[in-house]
mmCIF file of C-alpha atoms in Angstrom:
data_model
loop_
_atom_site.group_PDB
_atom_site.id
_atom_site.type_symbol
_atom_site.label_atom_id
_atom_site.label_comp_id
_atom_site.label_asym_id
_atom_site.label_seq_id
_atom_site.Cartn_x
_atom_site.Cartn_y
_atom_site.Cartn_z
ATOM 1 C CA UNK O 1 0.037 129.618 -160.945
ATOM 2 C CA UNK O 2 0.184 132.212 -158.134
ATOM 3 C CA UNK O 3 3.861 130.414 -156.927
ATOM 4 C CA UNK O 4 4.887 130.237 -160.159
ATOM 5 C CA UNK O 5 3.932 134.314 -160.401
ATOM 6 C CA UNK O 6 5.581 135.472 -157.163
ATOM 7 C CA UNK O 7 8.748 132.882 -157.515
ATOM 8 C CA UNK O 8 9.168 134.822 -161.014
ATOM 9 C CA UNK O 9 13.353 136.573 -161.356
ATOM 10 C CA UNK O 10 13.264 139.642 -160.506
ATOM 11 C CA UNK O 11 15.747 142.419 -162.700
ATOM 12 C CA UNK O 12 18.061 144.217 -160.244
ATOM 13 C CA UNK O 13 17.958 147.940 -161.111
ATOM 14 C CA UNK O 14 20.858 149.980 -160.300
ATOM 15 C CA UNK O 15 19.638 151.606 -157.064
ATOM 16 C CA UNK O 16 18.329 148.504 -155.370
ATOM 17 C CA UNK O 17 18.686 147.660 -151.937
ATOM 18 C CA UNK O 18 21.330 145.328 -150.837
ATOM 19 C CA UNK O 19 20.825 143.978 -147.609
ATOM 20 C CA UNK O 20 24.593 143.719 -146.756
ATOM 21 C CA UNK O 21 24.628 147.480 -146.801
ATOM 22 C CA UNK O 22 22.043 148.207 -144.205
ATOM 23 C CA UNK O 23 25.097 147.885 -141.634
ATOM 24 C CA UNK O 24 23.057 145.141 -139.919
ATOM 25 C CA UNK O 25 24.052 141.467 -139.281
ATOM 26 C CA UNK O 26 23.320 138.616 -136.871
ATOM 27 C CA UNK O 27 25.650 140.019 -133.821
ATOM 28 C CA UNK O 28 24.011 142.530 -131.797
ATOM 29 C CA UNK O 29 27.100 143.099 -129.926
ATOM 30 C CA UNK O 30 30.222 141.404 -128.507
ATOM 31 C CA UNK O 31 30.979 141.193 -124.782
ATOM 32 C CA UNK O 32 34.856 140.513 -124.613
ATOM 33 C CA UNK O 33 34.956 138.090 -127.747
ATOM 34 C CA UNK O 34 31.200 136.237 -126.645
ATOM 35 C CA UNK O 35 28.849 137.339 -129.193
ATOM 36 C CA UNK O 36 25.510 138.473 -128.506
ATOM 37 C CA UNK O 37 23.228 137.974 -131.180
ATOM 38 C CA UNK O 38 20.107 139.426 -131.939
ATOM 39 C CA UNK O 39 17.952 136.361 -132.527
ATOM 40 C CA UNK O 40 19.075 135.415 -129.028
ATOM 41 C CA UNK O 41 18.672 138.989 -127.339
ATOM 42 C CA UNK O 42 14.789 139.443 -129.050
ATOM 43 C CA UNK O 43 13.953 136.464 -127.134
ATOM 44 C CA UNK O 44 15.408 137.482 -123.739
ATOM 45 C CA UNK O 45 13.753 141.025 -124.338
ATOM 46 C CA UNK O 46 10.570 139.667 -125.359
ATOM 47 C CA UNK O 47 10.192 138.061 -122.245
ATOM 48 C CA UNK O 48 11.358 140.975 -120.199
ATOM 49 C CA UNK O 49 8.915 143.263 -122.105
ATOM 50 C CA UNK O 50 6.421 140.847 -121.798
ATOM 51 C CA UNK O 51 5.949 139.949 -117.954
ATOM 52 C CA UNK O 52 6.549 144.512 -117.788
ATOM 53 C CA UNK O 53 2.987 144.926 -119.360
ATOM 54 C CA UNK O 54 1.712 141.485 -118.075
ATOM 55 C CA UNK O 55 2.216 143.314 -114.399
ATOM 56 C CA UNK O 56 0.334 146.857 -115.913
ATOM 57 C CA UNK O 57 -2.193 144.335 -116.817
ATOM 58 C CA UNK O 58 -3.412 142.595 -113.920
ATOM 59 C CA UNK O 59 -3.603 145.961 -111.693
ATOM 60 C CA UNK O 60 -6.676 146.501 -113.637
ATOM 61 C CA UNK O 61 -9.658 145.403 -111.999
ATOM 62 C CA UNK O 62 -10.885 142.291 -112.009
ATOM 63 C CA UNK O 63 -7.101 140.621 -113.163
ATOM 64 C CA UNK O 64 -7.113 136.648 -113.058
ATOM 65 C CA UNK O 65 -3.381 137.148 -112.176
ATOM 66 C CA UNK O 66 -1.799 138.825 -108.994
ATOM 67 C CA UNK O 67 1.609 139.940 -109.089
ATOM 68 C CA UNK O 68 2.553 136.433 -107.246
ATOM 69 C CA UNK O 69 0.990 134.946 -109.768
ATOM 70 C CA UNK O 70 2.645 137.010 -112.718
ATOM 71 C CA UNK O 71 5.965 136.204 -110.982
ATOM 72 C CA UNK O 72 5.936 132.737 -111.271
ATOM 73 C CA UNK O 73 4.304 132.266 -114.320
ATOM 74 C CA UNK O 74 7.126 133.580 -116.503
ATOM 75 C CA UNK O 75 9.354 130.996 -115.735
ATOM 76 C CA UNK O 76 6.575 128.516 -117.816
ATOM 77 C CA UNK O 77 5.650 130.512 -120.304
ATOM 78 C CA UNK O 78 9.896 131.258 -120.889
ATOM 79 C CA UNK O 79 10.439 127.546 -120.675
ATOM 80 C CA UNK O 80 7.082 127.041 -123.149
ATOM 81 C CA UNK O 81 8.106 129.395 -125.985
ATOM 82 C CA UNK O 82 11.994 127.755 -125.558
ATOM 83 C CA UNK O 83 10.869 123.988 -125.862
ATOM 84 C CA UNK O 84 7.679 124.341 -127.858
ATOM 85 C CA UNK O 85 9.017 126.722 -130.544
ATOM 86 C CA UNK O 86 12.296 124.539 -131.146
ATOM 87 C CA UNK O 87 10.439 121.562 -131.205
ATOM 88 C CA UNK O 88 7.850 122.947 -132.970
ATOM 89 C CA UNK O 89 10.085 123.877 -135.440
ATOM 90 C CA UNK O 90 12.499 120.452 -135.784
ATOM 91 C CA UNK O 91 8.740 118.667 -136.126
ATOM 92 C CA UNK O 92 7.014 120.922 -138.735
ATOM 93 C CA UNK O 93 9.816 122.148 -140.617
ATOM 94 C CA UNK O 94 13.225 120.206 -140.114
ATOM 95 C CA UNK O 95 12.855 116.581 -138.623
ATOM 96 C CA UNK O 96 16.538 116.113 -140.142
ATOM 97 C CA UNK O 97 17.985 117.838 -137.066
ATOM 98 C CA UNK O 98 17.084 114.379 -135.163
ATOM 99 C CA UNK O 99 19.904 113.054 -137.150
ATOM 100 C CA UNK O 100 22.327 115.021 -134.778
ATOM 101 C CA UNK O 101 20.497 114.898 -131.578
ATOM 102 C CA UNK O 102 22.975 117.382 -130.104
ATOM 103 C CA UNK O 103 21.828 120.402 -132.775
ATOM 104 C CA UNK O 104 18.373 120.365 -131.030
ATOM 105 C CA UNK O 105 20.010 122.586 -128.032
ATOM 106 C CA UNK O 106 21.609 125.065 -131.041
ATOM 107 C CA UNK O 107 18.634 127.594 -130.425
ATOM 108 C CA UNK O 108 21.268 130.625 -130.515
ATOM 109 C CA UNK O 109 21.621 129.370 -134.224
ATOM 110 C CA UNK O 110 17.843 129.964 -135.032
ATOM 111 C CA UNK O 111 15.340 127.492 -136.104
ATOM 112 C CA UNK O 112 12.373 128.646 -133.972
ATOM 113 C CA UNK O 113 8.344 128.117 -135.436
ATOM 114 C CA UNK O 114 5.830 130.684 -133.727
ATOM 115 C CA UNK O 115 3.843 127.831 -134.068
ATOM 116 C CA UNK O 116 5.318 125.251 -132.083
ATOM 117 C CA UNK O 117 6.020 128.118 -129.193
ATOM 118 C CA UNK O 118 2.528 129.336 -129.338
ATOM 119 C CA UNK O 119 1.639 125.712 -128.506
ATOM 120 C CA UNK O 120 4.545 124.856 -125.774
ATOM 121 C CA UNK O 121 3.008 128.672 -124.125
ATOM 122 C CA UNK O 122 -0.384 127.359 -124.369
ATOM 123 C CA UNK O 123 0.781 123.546 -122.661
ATOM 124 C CA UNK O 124 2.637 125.998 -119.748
ATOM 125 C CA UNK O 125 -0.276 128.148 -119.337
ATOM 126 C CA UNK O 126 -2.423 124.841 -118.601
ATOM 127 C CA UNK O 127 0.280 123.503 -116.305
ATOM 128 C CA UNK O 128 0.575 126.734 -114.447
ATOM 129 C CA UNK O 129 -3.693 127.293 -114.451
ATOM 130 C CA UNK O 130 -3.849 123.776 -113.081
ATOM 131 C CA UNK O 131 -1.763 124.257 -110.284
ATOM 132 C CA UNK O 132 -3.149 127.615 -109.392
ATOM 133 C CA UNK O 133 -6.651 126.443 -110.159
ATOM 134 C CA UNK O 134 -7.255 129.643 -111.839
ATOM 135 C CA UNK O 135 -9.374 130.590 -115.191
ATOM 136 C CA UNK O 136 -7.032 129.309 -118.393
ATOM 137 C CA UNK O 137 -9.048 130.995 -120.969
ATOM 138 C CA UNK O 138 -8.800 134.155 -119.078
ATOM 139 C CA UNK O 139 -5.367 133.681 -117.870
ATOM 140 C CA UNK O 140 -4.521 132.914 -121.858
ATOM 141 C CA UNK O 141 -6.399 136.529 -123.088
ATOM 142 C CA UNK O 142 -3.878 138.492 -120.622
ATOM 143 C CA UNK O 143 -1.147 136.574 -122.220
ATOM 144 C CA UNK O 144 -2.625 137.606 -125.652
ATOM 145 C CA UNK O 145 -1.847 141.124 -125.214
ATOM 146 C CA UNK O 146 1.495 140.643 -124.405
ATOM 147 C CA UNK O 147 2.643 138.837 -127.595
ATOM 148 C CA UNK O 148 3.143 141.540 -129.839
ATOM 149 C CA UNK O 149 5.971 142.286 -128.466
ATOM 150 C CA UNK O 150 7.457 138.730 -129.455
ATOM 151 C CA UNK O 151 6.232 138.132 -133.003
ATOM 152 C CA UNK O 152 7.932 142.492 -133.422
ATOM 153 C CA UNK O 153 11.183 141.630 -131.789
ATOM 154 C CA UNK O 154 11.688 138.264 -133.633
ATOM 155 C CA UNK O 155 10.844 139.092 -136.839
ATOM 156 C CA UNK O 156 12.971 142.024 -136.603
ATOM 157 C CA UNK O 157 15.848 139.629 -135.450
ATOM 158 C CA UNK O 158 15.094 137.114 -138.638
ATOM 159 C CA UNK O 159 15.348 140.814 -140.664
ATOM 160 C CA UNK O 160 18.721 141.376 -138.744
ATOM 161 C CA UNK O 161 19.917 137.551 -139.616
ATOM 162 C CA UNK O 162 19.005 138.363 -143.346
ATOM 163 C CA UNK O 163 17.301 134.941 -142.913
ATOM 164 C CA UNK O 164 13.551 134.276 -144.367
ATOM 165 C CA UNK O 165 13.374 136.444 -146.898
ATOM 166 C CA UNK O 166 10.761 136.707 -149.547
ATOM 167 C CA UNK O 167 9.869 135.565 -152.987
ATOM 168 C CA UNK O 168 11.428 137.445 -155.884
ATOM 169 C CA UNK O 169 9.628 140.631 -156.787
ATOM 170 C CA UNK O 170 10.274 143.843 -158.744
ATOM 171 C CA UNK O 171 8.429 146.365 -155.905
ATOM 172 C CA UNK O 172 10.971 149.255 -155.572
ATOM 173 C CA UNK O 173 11.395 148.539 -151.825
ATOM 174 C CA UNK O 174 12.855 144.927 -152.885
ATOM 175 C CA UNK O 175 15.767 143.520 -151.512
ATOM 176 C CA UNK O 176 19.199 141.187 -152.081
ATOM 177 C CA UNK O 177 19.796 138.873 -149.689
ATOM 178 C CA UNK O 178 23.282 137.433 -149.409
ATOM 179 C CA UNK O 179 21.775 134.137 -148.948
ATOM 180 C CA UNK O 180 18.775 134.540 -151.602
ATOM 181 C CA UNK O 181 21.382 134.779 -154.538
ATOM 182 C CA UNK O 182 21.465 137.593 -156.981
ATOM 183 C CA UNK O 183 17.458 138.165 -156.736
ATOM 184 C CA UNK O 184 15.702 140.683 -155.702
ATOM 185 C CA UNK O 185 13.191 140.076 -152.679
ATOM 186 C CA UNK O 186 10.572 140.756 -150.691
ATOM 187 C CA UNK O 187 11.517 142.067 -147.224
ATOM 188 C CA UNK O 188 8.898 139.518 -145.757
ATOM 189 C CA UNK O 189 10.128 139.699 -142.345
ATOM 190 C CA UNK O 190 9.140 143.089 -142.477
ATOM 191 C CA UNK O 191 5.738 142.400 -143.399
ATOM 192 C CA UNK O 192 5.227 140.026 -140.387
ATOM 193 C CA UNK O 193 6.748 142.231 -137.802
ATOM 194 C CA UNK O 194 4.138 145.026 -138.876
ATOM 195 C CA UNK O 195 0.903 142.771 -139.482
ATOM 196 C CA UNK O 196 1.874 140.345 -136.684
ATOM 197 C CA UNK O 197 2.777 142.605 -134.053
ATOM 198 C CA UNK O 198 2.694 146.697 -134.609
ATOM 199 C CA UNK O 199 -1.120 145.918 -136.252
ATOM 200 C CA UNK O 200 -1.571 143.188 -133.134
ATOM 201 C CA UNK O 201 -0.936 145.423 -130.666
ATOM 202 C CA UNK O 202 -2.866 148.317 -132.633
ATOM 203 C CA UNK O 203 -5.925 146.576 -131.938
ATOM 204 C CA UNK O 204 -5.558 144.206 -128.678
ATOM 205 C CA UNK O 205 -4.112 147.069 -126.962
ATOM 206 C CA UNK O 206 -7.000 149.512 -126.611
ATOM 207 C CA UNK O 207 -9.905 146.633 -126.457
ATOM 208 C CA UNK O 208 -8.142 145.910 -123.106
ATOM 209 C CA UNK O 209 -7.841 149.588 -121.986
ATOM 210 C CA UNK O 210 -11.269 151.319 -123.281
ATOM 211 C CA UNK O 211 -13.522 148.452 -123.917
ATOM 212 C CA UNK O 212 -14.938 145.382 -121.122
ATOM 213 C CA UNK O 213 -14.085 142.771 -123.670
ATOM 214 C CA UNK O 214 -11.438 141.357 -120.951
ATOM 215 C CA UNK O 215 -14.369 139.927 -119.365
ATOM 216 C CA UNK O 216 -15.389 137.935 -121.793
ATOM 217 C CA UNK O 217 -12.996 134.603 -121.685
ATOM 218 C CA UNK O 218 -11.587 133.819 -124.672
ATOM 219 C CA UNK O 219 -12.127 136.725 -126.585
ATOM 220 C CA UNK O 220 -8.894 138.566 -126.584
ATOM 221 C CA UNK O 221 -7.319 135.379 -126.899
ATOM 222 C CA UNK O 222 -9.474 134.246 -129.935
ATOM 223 C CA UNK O 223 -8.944 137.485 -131.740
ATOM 224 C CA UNK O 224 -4.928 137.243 -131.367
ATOM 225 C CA UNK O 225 -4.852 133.939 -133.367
ATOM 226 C CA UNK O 226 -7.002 135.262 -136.046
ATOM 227 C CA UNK O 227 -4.798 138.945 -136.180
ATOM 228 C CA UNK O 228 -1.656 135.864 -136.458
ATOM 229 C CA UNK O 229 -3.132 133.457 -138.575
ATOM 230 C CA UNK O 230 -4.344 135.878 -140.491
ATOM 231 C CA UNK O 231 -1.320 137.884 -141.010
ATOM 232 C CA UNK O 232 0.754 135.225 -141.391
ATOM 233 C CA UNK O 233 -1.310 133.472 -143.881
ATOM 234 C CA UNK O 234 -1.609 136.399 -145.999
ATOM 235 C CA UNK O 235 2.401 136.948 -145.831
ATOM 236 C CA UNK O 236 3.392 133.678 -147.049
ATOM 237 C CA UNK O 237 2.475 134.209 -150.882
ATOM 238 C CA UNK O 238 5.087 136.670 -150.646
ATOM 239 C CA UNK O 239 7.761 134.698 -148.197
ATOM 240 C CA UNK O 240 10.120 132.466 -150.130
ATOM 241 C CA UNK O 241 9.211 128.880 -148.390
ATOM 242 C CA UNK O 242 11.911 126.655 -147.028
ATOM 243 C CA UNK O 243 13.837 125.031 -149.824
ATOM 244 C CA UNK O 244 13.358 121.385 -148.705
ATOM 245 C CA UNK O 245 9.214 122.481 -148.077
ATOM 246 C CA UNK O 246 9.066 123.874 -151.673
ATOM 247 C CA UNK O 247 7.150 120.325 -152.365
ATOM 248 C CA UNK O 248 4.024 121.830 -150.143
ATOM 249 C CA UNK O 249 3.786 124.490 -152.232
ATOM 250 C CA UNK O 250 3.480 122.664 -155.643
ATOM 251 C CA UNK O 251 1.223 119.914 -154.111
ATOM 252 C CA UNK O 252 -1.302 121.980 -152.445
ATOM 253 C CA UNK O 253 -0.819 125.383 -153.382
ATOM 254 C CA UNK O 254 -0.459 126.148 -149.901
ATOM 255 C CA UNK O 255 2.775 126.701 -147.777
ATOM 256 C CA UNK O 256 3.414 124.387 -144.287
ATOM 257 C CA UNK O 257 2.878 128.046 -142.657
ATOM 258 C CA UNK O 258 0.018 128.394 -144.116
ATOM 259 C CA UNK O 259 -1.795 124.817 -143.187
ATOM 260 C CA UNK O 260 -0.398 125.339 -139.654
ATOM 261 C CA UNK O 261 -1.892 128.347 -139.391
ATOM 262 C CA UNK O 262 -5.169 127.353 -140.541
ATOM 263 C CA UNK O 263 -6.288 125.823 -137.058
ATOM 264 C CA UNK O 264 -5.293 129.118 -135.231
ATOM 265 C CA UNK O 265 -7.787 130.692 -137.557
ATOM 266 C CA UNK O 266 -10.950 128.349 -136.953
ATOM 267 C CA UNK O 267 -9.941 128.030 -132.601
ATOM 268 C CA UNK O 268 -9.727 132.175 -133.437
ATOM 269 C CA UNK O 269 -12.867 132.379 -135.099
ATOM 270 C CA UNK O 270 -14.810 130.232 -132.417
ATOM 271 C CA UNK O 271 -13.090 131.682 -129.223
ATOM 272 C CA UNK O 272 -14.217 135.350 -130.796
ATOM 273 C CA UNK O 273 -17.920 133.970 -131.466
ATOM 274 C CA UNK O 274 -18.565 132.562 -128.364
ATOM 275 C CA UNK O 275 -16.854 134.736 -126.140
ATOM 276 C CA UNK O 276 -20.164 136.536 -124.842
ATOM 277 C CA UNK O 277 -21.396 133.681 -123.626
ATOM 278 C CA UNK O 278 -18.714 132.914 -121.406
ATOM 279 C CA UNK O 279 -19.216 136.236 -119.592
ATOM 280 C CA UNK O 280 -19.521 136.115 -116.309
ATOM 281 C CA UNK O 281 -19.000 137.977 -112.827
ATOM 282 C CA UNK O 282 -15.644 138.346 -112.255
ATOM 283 C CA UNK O 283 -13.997 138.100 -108.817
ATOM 284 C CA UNK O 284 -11.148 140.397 -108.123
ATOM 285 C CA UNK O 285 -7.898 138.152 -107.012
ATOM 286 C CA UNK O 286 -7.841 140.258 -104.509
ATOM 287 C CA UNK O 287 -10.931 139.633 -103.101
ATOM 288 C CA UNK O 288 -12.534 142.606 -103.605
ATOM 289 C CA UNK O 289 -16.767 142.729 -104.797
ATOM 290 C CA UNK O 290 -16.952 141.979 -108.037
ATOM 291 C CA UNK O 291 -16.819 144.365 -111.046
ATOM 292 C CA UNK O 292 -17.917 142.604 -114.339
#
């Protein structure tokens, strides 16, 4: 009932917003005649923003991380979000791609899941822990409060591809797609960049400044995947699902986002709980006495 609600046409009004009028498109900019697009250039800006804050980060007391550390560790986590998010997404959402074996390496064309990079991160971050012998669960909360600058950048590069749009609605801030036929739409991307990372960061950002939850493993961590699986669970009533996924939808009333996401929430939910328990003195990489 609730798909068949928000999948309802939508009237196009005379003043409503066309997407193809924003003056926005895929191509960021050319360089000579090589286009640089913005799905590609959120990724590469991600990371850069990423390992910036990851280095304000560990200068805090008490960092699991030292800037040798932070150094090397963004080659994994670069190489997890690349790997795990495009196999993530040719598993959960388009196993046809295996057809043509040599479309797997098309990332500039899209076709990324958060979901599938969250786990390649998590799979580098192990890696990278074990070779370092270092704390993963504390190494994985300073990590946390660097991803809102990903799930920002890359859902305002879907919103610049005009790609995963919404459902059809009649809200006055609805759009037209190009691709979503002569409907008018919610700007869903929109919805995730804010919940998923400006509200993320809103509320990771100062529990690691002003608060000593960054001593308790897990908890940072714990409360990222339930601000994400939260968000994104909540979005997806209003996100038009993947054509060839509309089946999910019908059968179980909830979208493949949505069931993937539902894990994140109940690891969330138990990292968060437990997190005081795990509290314990924390040695300085430096060496120094500890502080927590």
């Amino acid at each position: 009932m609730i798909f068949e609600i928000l999948t309802a046409s939508a009237t196009i009004s005379p003043d409503v917003i066309y997407w193809k009028d924003l003056g926005i498109g895929p191509v960021a900019f050319e360089i000579g005649s090589f286009p640089i697009r913005w799905y590609s250039l959120s990724y590469l800006v991600m990371i850069m923003l990423g390992y910036w804050y990851l280095t304000k980060l560990i200068k805090v007391p008490g960092s699991p991380l030292s800037q040798q550390h932070a150094e090397d560790l963004i080659l994994y986590i670069t190489l997890g979000v690349i790997f795990g998010g495009r196999l993530g997404y040719i598993l959960f959402y388009k196993p046809d791609i295996l057809a043509n074996p040599l479309d797997i390496f098309k990332v500039w064309q899209g076709g990324m899941s958060l979901h599938g990079g969250t786990l390649g991160v998590l799979f580098a971050l192990w890696l990278f822990q074990r070779k370092n012998g270092l704390n993963y669960l504390r190494i994985c909360d300073y990590i946390a409060v660097c991803v809102p600058f990903g799930t920002f950048l890359v859902r305002m590069a879907n919103f610049s591809n005009g790609e995963l749009w919404g459902r059809a609605t009649d809200v006055s801030w609805g759009m037209v797609f190009p691709q979503g036929g002569d409907v008018v739409r919610h700007p869903s991307q929109l919805y995730e960049a804010g919940l998923e990372g400006l509200l993320m960061a809103a509320i990771l950002w100062p529990l690691f400044w002003r608060t000593g939850v960054r001593y308790m493993p897990g908890f940072l961590f714990g409360l990222a995947a339930m601000i994400y699986g939260f968000s994104r669970f909540i979005v997806e009533f209003f996100r038009e699902p993947d054509a060839h996924l509309v089946w999910v939808v019908q059968e179980t009333g909830l979208s493949m986002g949505q069931w993937l996401t539902i894990p994140m929430i109940i690891v969330g939910i138990y990292l968060v709980v437990t997190a005081k328990g795990r509290r314990e003195r924390v040695e300085p990489i430096a060496g120094e006495d500890s502080i927590a």
